[in-house]
Amino acid sequence: MKVNHFFLFIAITVFSACQPESFTSLTPQTYQAHPQKSEGVLIDVRTPEEFAAGHLVEAQNSDWRGGEFTEKLEHLDKSKTYYLYCATGNRSGQAMQKMKEAGFKNVFNLGGYQQLKEAGLKTQK
């Protein structure tokens, strides 16, 4: 019986690895080493005021609370990889789910800005 569970585990693992879609959270360290990072789009879903107070270098601001994110969603390329963050990871998690429902294929939640900043990711004010 253990052998059957082992083969089931292997089959699920292989099947999951073959899936072209990715929707998950990444730690700052995992993000820094992520192979698609340089080709991806970094989106800060915080408010414009939060963004102005400091944000990751190369991040675009698309306000989740104000509805800007939802408005811009239909104009984004669904084949690209997206990395989202906010203040704590909650709004970026909701945005990731919305992108999944809209048919995007590779979306990652990086969590909260302060955590990313403390991990040494480059920021600008």
PDB file of C-alpha atoms in Angstrom:
ATOM      1  CA  MET A   1       0.000   0.000   0.000  1.00  0.00           C
ATOM      2  CA  LYS A   2       2.869   2.400   0.729  1.00  0.00           C
ATOM      3  CA  VAL A   3       4.210   1.879  -2.776  1.00  0.00           C
ATOM      4  CA  ASN A   4       0.873   3.002  -4.273  1.00  0.00           C
ATOM      5  CA  HIS A   5       0.940   6.201  -2.222  1.00  0.00           C
ATOM      6  CA  PHE A   6       4.509   6.819  -3.318  1.00  0.00           C
ATOM      7  CA  PHE A   7       3.609   6.495  -7.001  1.00  0.00           C
ATOM      8  CA  LEU A   8       0.551   8.697  -6.497  1.00  0.00           C
ATOM      9  CA  PHE A   9       2.760  11.334  -4.863  1.00  0.00           C
ATOM     10  CA  ILE A  10       5.247  11.146  -7.766  1.00  0.00           C
ATOM     11  CA  ALA A  11       2.451  11.385 -10.349  1.00  0.00           C
ATOM     12  CA  ILE A  12       0.918  14.430  -8.651  1.00  0.00           C
ATOM     13  CA  THR A  13       4.322  16.090  -8.333  1.00  0.00           C
ATOM     14  CA  VAL A  14       5.178  15.508 -11.991  1.00  0.00           C
ATOM     15  CA  PHE A  15       1.730  16.623 -13.128  1.00  0.00           C
ATOM     16  CA  SER A  16       1.945  19.795 -11.026  1.00  0.00           C
ATOM     17  CA  ALA A  17       5.384  20.606 -12.371  1.00  0.00           C
ATOM     18  CA  CYS A  18       4.091  20.325 -15.943  1.00  0.00           C
ATOM     19  CA  GLN A  19       1.329  22.841 -15.369  1.00  0.00           C
ATOM     20  CA  PRO A  20       2.028  26.129 -17.172  1.00  0.00           C
ATOM     21  CA  GLU A  21       0.261  28.206 -14.537  1.00  0.00           C
ATOM     22  CA  SER A  22       1.730  29.534 -11.300  1.00  0.00           C
ATOM     23  CA  PHE A  23      -0.207  31.303  -8.560  1.00  0.00           C
ATOM     24  CA  THR A  24       1.660  31.341  -5.295  1.00  0.00           C
ATOM     25  CA  SER A  25       3.381  33.484  -2.705  1.00  0.00           C
ATOM     26  CA  LEU A  26       7.122  34.045  -2.821  1.00  0.00           C
ATOM     27  CA  THR A  27       9.459  35.050  -0.027  1.00  0.00           C
ATOM     28  CA  PRO A  28      11.725  38.010  -0.765  1.00  0.00           C
ATOM     29  CA  GLN A  29      14.661  35.603  -1.095  1.00  0.00           C
ATOM     30  CA  THR A  30      12.793  33.363  -3.526  1.00  0.00           C
ATOM     31  CA  TYR A  31      11.748  36.395  -5.566  1.00  0.00           C
ATOM     32  CA  GLN A  32      15.348  37.626  -5.784  1.00  0.00           C
ATOM     33  CA  ALA A  33      16.403  34.246  -7.209  1.00  0.00           C
ATOM     34  CA  HIS A  34      13.308  33.709  -9.372  1.00  0.00           C
ATOM     35  CA  PRO A  35      14.324  32.936 -12.973  1.00  0.00           C
ATOM     36  CA  GLN A  36      11.457  34.902 -14.551  1.00  0.00           C
ATOM     37  CA  LYS A  37      11.991  38.018 -12.403  1.00  0.00           C
ATOM     38  CA  SER A  38      13.787  40.087 -15.040  1.00  0.00           C
ATOM     39  CA  GLU A  39      11.032  39.416 -17.577  1.00  0.00           C
ATOM     40  CA  GLY A  40       8.167  39.981 -15.149  1.00  0.00           C
ATOM     41  CA  VAL A  41       6.098  43.016 -14.292  1.00  0.00           C
ATOM     42  CA  LEU A  42       6.290  44.287 -10.705  1.00  0.00           C
ATOM     43  CA  ILE A  43       3.035  45.847  -9.475  1.00  0.00           C
ATOM     44  CA  ASP A  44       2.486  47.644  -6.173  1.00  0.00           C
ATOM     45  CA  VAL A  45      -1.250  47.496  -5.449  1.00  0.00           C
ATOM     46  CA  ARG A  46      -1.134  49.969  -2.550  1.00  0.00           C
ATOM     47  CA  THR A  47      -2.692  53.413  -2.685  1.00  0.00           C
ATOM     48  CA  PRO A  48      -0.864  56.234  -4.499  1.00  0.00           C
ATOM     49  CA  GLU A  49      -0.063  57.786  -1.099  1.00  0.00           C
ATOM     50  CA  GLU A  50       1.536  54.563   0.146  1.00  0.00           C
ATOM     51  CA  PHE A  51       3.438  54.217  -3.131  1.00  0.00           C
ATOM     52  CA  ALA A  52       4.731  57.815  -2.892  1.00  0.00           C
ATOM     53  CA  ALA A  53       6.036  57.126   0.624  1.00  0.00           C
ATOM     54  CA  GLY A  54       8.325  54.417  -0.797  1.00  0.00           C
ATOM     55  CA  HIS A  55       8.196  51.518  -3.216  1.00  0.00           C
ATOM     56  CA  LEU A  56      10.358  48.892  -4.887  1.00  0.00           C
ATOM     57  CA  VAL A  57      12.486  50.070  -7.787  1.00  0.00           C
ATOM     58  CA  GLU A  58      10.789  49.369 -11.142  1.00  0.00           C
ATOM     59  CA  ALA A  59       7.372  48.858  -9.525  1.00  0.00           C
ATOM     60  CA  GLN A  60       4.259  50.204 -11.191  1.00  0.00           C
ATOM     61  CA  ASN A  61       1.469  51.481  -8.973  1.00  0.00           C
ATOM     62  CA  SER A  62      -2.037  50.158  -9.570  1.00  0.00           C
ATOM     63  CA  ASP A  63      -4.329  50.945  -6.632  1.00  0.00           C
ATOM     64  CA  TRP A  64      -6.400  47.943  -5.521  1.00  0.00           C
ATOM     65  CA  ARG A  65      -8.620  49.853  -3.079  1.00  0.00           C
ATOM     66  CA  GLY A  66      -9.418  52.698  -5.472  1.00  0.00           C
ATOM     67  CA  GLY A  67     -10.399  50.363  -8.313  1.00  0.00           C
ATOM     68  CA  GLU A  68      -7.547  51.321 -10.638  1.00  0.00           C
ATOM     69  CA  PHE A  69      -6.181  47.781 -10.592  1.00  0.00           C
ATOM     70  CA  THR A  70      -9.455  46.289 -11.838  1.00  0.00           C
ATOM     71  CA  GLU A  71      -9.743  48.933 -14.571  1.00  0.00           C
ATOM     72  CA  LYS A  72      -6.209  48.269 -15.851  1.00  0.00           C
ATOM     73  CA  LEU A  73      -6.557  44.481 -15.680  1.00  0.00           C
ATOM     74  CA  GLU A  74      -8.136  44.105 -19.115  1.00  0.00           C
ATOM     75  CA  HIS A  75      -5.196  45.937 -20.720  1.00  0.00           C
ATOM     76  CA  LEU A  76      -2.480  43.695 -19.255  1.00  0.00           C
ATOM     77  CA  ASP A  77      -0.818  40.922 -21.268  1.00  0.00           C
ATOM     78  CA  LYS A  78      -2.043  37.624 -19.801  1.00  0.00           C
ATOM     79  CA  SER A  79       1.023  35.749 -21.040  1.00  0.00           C
ATOM     80  CA  LYS A  80       3.477  37.814 -18.961  1.00  0.00           C
ATOM     81  CA  THR A  81       4.630  37.032 -15.434  1.00  0.00           C
ATOM     82  CA  TYR A  82       3.426  39.402 -12.702  1.00  0.00           C
ATOM     83  CA  TYR A  83       4.749  40.014  -9.200  1.00  0.00           C
ATOM     84  CA  LEU A  84       2.381  41.787  -6.811  1.00  0.00           C
ATOM     85  CA  TYR A  85       2.891  43.315  -3.393  1.00  0.00           C
ATOM     86  CA  CYS A  86       1.083  45.646  -0.995  1.00  0.00           C
ATOM     87  CA  ALA A  87       1.506  46.602   2.659  1.00  0.00           C
ATOM     88  CA  THR A  88       0.909  43.161   4.196  1.00  0.00           C
ATOM     89  CA  GLY A  89       0.170  40.731   1.363  1.00  0.00           C
ATOM     90  CA  ASN A  90      -3.610  40.852   1.731  1.00  0.00           C
ATOM     91  CA  ARG A  91      -4.484  43.172  -1.154  1.00  0.00           C
ATOM     92  CA  SER A  92      -1.842  41.599  -3.386  1.00  0.00           C
ATOM     93  CA  GLY A  93      -3.332  38.183  -2.572  1.00  0.00           C
ATOM     94  CA  GLN A  94      -6.773  39.409  -3.593  1.00  0.00           C
ATOM     95  CA  ALA A  95      -5.319  40.933  -6.766  1.00  0.00           C
ATOM     96  CA  MET A  96      -3.573  37.648  -7.571  1.00  0.00           C
ATOM     97  CA  GLN A  97      -6.870  35.783  -7.230  1.00  0.00           C
ATOM     98  CA  LYS A  98      -8.608  38.298  -9.496  1.00  0.00           C
ATOM     99  CA  MET A  99      -5.879  37.826 -12.117  1.00  0.00           C
ATOM    100  CA  LYS A 100      -6.254  34.050 -11.893  1.00  0.00           C
ATOM    101  CA  GLU A 101     -10.008  34.353 -12.452  1.00  0.00           C
ATOM    102  CA  ALA A 102      -9.336  36.665 -15.429  1.00  0.00           C
ATOM    103  CA  GLY A 103      -7.153  34.045 -17.137  1.00  0.00           C
ATOM    104  CA  PHE A 104      -3.623  35.163 -16.295  1.00  0.00           C
ATOM    105  CA  LYS A 105      -1.091  32.326 -16.136  1.00  0.00           C
ATOM    106  CA  ASN A 106       1.822  33.383 -13.905  1.00  0.00           C
ATOM    107  CA  VAL A 107       1.135  35.645 -10.953  1.00  0.00           C
ATOM    108  CA  PHE A 108       3.080  35.747  -7.699  1.00  0.00           C
ATOM    109  CA  ASN A 109       2.273  37.447  -4.393  1.00  0.00           C
ATOM    110  CA  LEU A 110       5.400  38.927  -2.814  1.00  0.00           C
ATOM    111  CA  GLY A 111       3.630  39.964   0.380  1.00  0.00           C
ATOM    112  CA  GLY A 112       4.259  43.203   2.243  1.00  0.00           C
ATOM    113  CA  TYR A 113       6.441  46.161   1.289  1.00  0.00           C
ATOM    114  CA  GLN A 114       8.194  46.460   4.662  1.00  0.00           C
ATOM    115  CA  GLN A 115       9.204  42.779   4.570  1.00  0.00           C
ATOM    116  CA  LEU A 116      10.580  43.216   1.046  1.00  0.00           C
ATOM    117  CA  LYS A 117      12.455  46.363   2.076  1.00  0.00           C
ATOM    118  CA  GLU A 118      13.948  44.666   5.159  1.00  0.00           C
ATOM    119  CA  ALA A 119      15.119  41.785   2.960  1.00  0.00           C
ATOM    120  CA  GLY A 120      17.268  44.223   1.011  1.00  0.00           C
ATOM    121  CA  LEU A 121      15.276  44.717  -2.171  1.00  0.00           C
ATOM    122  CA  LYS A 122      16.021  48.076  -3.749  1.00  0.00           C
ATOM    123  CA  THR A 123      13.530  50.821  -2.939  1.00  0.00           C
ATOM    124  CA  GLN A 124      12.996  54.413  -3.923  1.00  0.00           C
ATOM    125  CA  LYS A 125      11.046  57.233  -2.423  1.00  0.00           C
TER     126      LYS A 125
END
